[in-house]
mmCIF file of C-alpha atoms in Angstrom:
data_model
loop_
_atom_site.group_PDB
_atom_site.id
_atom_site.type_symbol
_atom_site.label_atom_id
_atom_site.label_comp_id
_atom_site.label_asym_id
_atom_site.label_seq_id
_atom_site.Cartn_x
_atom_site.Cartn_y
_atom_site.Cartn_z
ATOM 1 C CA UNK J 1 105.075 90.337 85.533
ATOM 2 C CA UNK J 2 101.761 91.867 84.566
ATOM 3 C CA UNK J 3 101.736 95.646 84.244
ATOM 4 C CA UNK J 4 98.630 97.639 85.102
ATOM 5 C CA UNK J 5 97.436 101.067 84.076
ATOM 6 C CA UNK J 6 96.530 103.711 86.652
ATOM 7 C CA UNK J 7 92.818 102.858 86.562
ATOM 8 C CA UNK J 8 93.325 99.059 86.748
ATOM 9 C CA UNK J 9 93.663 97.047 89.942
ATOM 10 C CA UNK J 10 96.729 94.798 90.205
ATOM 11 C CA UNK J 11 96.218 91.046 90.073
ATOM 12 C CA UNK J 12 95.739 89.980 93.681
ATOM 13 C CA UNK J 13 96.537 86.376 92.767
ATOM 14 C CA UNK J 14 99.339 85.746 90.272
ATOM 15 C CA UNK J 15 99.157 82.463 88.333
ATOM 16 C CA UNK J 16 101.993 80.475 86.801
ATOM 17 C CA UNK J 17 101.585 77.022 85.227
ATOM 18 C CA UNK J 18 104.682 74.854 84.791
ATOM 19 C CA UNK J 19 104.715 71.077 84.180
ATOM 20 C CA UNK J 20 101.016 70.791 85.129
ATOM 21 C CA UNK J 21 101.650 72.498 88.506
ATOM 22 C CA UNK J 22 99.877 75.805 89.032
ATOM 23 C CA UNK J 23 101.549 78.260 91.381
ATOM 24 C CA UNK J 24 99.193 80.813 92.904
ATOM 25 C CA UNK J 25 100.953 83.784 94.515
ATOM 26 C CA UNK J 26 99.083 86.115 96.839
ATOM 27 C CA UNK J 27 100.129 89.537 95.555
ATOM 28 C CA UNK J 28 99.580 92.345 98.047
ATOM 29 C CA UNK J 29 103.042 92.649 99.607
ATOM 30 C CA UNK J 30 102.414 96.192 100.898
ATOM 31 C CA UNK J 31 99.528 94.748 102.935
ATOM 32 C CA UNK J 32 101.574 91.655 103.876
ATOM 33 C CA UNK J 33 99.300 89.598 101.594
ATOM 34 C CA UNK J 34 96.490 89.920 104.124
ATOM 35 C CA UNK J 35 93.239 88.570 102.749
ATOM 36 C CA UNK J 36 90.753 91.234 101.745
ATOM 37 C CA UNK J 37 87.316 90.289 100.452
ATOM 38 C CA UNK J 38 88.593 90.851 96.901
ATOM 39 C CA UNK J 39 91.671 88.675 97.401
ATOM 40 C CA UNK J 40 89.601 85.862 98.940
ATOM 41 C CA UNK J 41 87.210 86.033 95.974
ATOM 42 C CA UNK J 42 90.123 85.825 93.515
ATOM 43 C CA UNK J 43 91.741 82.982 95.471
ATOM 44 C CA UNK J 44 88.519 80.948 95.619
ATOM 45 C CA UNK J 45 87.967 81.546 91.892
ATOM 46 C CA UNK J 46 91.542 80.534 91.013
ATOM 47 C CA UNK J 47 91.248 77.359 93.087
ATOM 48 C CA UNK J 48 87.875 76.530 91.534
ATOM 49 C CA UNK J 49 89.329 76.945 88.040
ATOM 50 C CA UNK J 50 92.397 74.854 88.947
ATOM 51 C CA UNK J 51 90.228 72.113 90.408
ATOM 52 C CA UNK J 52 88.179 71.814 87.225
ATOM 53 C CA UNK J 53 90.998 72.194 84.662
ATOM 54 C CA UNK J 54 92.665 69.059 83.270
ATOM 55 C CA UNK J 55 95.929 70.941 82.606
ATOM 56 C CA UNK J 56 96.415 71.454 86.356
ATOM 57 C CA UNK J 57 97.476 68.372 88.307
ATOM 58 C CA UNK J 58 98.550 70.135 91.533
ATOM 59 C CA UNK J 59 98.639 73.602 93.080
ATOM 60 C CA UNK J 60 101.262 75.456 95.093
ATOM 61 C CA UNK J 61 100.048 78.449 97.112
ATOM 62 C CA UNK J 62 102.585 81.060 98.197
ATOM 63 C CA UNK J 63 102.893 84.780 98.904
ATOM 64 C CA UNK J 64 104.792 87.682 97.382
ATOM 65 C CA UNK J 65 107.755 88.483 99.639
ATOM 66 C CA UNK J 66 108.320 89.365 102.422
ATOM 67 C CA UNK J 67 105.232 87.684 103.975
ATOM 68 C CA UNK J 68 103.447 84.475 103.109
ATOM 69 C CA UNK J 69 100.199 85.946 104.453
ATOM 70 C CA UNK J 70 99.176 88.060 107.440
ATOM 71 C CA UNK J 71 95.795 86.297 107.588
ATOM 72 C CA UNK J 72 92.492 88.053 107.205
ATOM 73 C CA UNK J 73 92.793 91.802 106.723
ATOM 74 C CA UNK J 74 89.878 92.725 108.979
ATOM 75 C CA UNK J 75 89.709 96.272 107.624
ATOM 76 C CA UNK J 76 89.459 94.869 104.101
ATOM 77 C CA UNK J 77 86.801 92.271 104.866
ATOM 78 C CA UNK J 78 84.469 93.417 107.641
ATOM 79 C CA UNK J 79 81.862 96.121 107.395
ATOM 80 C CA UNK J 80 80.163 97.540 110.438
ATOM 81 C CA UNK J 81 76.620 96.444 111.007
ATOM 82 C CA UNK J 82 74.242 94.773 113.389
ATOM 83 C CA UNK J 83 76.140 92.183 115.492
ATOM 84 C CA UNK J 84 73.875 89.310 114.345
ATOM 85 C CA UNK J 85 74.371 90.218 110.669
ATOM 86 C CA UNK J 86 78.116 90.614 111.204
ATOM 87 C CA UNK J 87 78.290 87.197 112.894
ATOM 88 C CA UNK J 88 76.314 85.578 110.049
ATOM 89 C CA UNK J 89 78.628 87.155 107.494
ATOM 90 C CA UNK J 90 81.775 85.957 109.283
ATOM 91 C CA UNK J 91 80.430 82.411 109.602
ATOM 92 C CA UNK J 92 79.339 82.318 105.953
ATOM 93 C CA UNK J 93 82.626 83.720 104.605
ATOM 94 C CA UNK J 94 84.799 81.488 106.822
ATOM 95 C CA UNK J 95 82.817 78.403 105.825
ATOM 96 C CA UNK J 96 83.127 79.227 102.118
ATOM 97 C CA UNK J 97 86.866 79.922 102.405
ATOM 98 C CA UNK J 98 87.781 76.834 104.409
ATOM 99 C CA UNK J 99 85.489 74.572 102.355
ATOM 100 C CA UNK J 100 87.449 75.698 99.287
ATOM 101 C CA UNK J 101 90.584 74.140 100.804
ATOM 102 C CA UNK J 102 88.846 71.068 102.287
ATOM 103 C CA UNK J 103 86.984 70.215 99.070
ATOM 104 C CA UNK J 104 89.851 70.893 96.644
ATOM 105 C CA UNK J 105 90.061 67.776 94.429
ATOM 106 C CA UNK J 106 93.790 67.852 93.664
ATOM 107 C CA UNK J 107 96.988 68.014 95.726
ATOM 108 C CA UNK J 108 97.606 71.469 97.126
ATOM 109 C CA UNK J 109 100.870 72.452 98.765
ATOM 110 C CA UNK J 110 101.551 75.623 100.686
ATOM 111 C CA UNK J 111 104.995 77.207 100.251
ATOM 112 C CA UNK J 112 105.371 79.435 103.313
ATOM 113 C CA UNK J 113 108.083 81.934 102.404
ATOM 114 C CA UNK J 114 107.750 84.270 105.406
ATOM 115 C CA UNK J 115 105.436 84.981 108.326
ATOM 116 C CA UNK J 116 102.030 83.275 108.277
ATOM 117 C CA UNK J 117 99.358 84.511 110.686
ATOM 118 C CA UNK J 118 95.864 83.378 111.695
ATOM 119 C CA UNK J 119 93.736 82.056 108.851
ATOM 120 C CA UNK J 120 96.842 81.702 106.674
ATOM 121 C CA UNK J 121 98.106 79.114 109.170
ATOM 122 C CA UNK J 122 94.806 77.339 109.744
ATOM 123 C CA UNK J 123 94.040 77.105 106.009
ATOM 124 C CA UNK J 124 97.530 75.706 105.387
ATOM 125 C CA UNK J 125 96.785 72.786 107.713
ATOM 126 C CA UNK J 126 93.844 71.885 105.453
ATOM 127 C CA UNK J 127 96.195 71.358 102.504
ATOM 128 C CA UNK J 128 98.171 68.254 101.538
ATOM 129 C CA UNK J 129 101.536 69.617 102.633
ATOM 130 C CA UNK J 130 103.376 72.620 103.979
ATOM 131 C CA UNK J 131 106.845 73.580 102.778
ATOM 132 C CA UNK J 132 108.462 76.226 104.977
ATOM 133 C CA UNK J 133 111.470 78.389 104.150
ATOM 134 C CA UNK J 134 113.990 79.414 106.799
ATOM 135 C CA UNK J 135 112.178 82.749 107.105
ATOM 136 C CA UNK J 136 108.762 81.131 107.715
ATOM 137 C CA UNK J 137 107.030 81.697 111.043
ATOM 138 C CA UNK J 138 103.583 80.582 112.157
ATOM 139 C CA UNK J 139 101.325 82.512 114.532
ATOM 140 C CA UNK J 140 97.729 81.936 115.606
ATOM 141 C CA UNK J 141 96.819 84.939 117.774
ATOM 142 C CA UNK J 142 93.204 83.911 118.376
ATOM 143 C CA UNK J 143 93.377 83.960 122.197
ATOM 144 C CA UNK J 144 95.188 87.331 122.185
ATOM 145 C CA UNK J 145 92.462 88.748 119.941
ATOM 146 C CA UNK J 146 89.673 87.178 121.981
ATOM 147 C CA UNK J 147 88.301 85.147 119.067
ATOM 148 C CA UNK J 148 87.658 81.445 118.607
ATOM 149 C CA UNK J 149 90.176 79.356 116.668
ATOM 150 C CA UNK J 150 88.919 78.715 113.135
ATOM 151 C CA UNK J 151 89.665 76.656 110.071
ATOM 152 C CA UNK J 152 89.452 73.318 111.892
ATOM 153 C CA UNK J 153 92.566 74.255 113.892
ATOM 154 C CA UNK J 154 91.150 72.932 117.153
ATOM 155 C CA UNK J 155 91.271 69.491 115.480
ATOM 156 C CA UNK J 156 94.218 69.753 113.084
ATOM 157 C CA UNK J 157 96.673 71.343 115.503
ATOM 158 C CA UNK J 158 96.439 68.336 117.828
#
């Protein structure tokens, strides 16, 4: 495990390569591995690197216990602003995130080791396979939150 000094941020995505399979672990267990802007940037970067590296033949995405991922951490991603600008930002960021999964050139498996919520569920359906532990649960609270389903879920969930 990587140690950090007081003035260093912890690695939000842990990487482990074994037999040409790269395991990426979302690493914010105190925040239930909810995606902040910084975590999404690290995840997209890690997937880009994995997709362009010959040493990586496949990727497994998982979360640090106890959650797989609580979805998008709205407090860690959204900034108040004009509604039109906010809408543009959400559309742009969602498109970039989901395109990362859709366009990934190698097999990507999701190892759901606990609760998965919202975008963590919809992005998982864009991957090549989902492996779920006995503690895995899946929730898409879009209707309860009054937001549209995202991540191609209106197609993939059928």
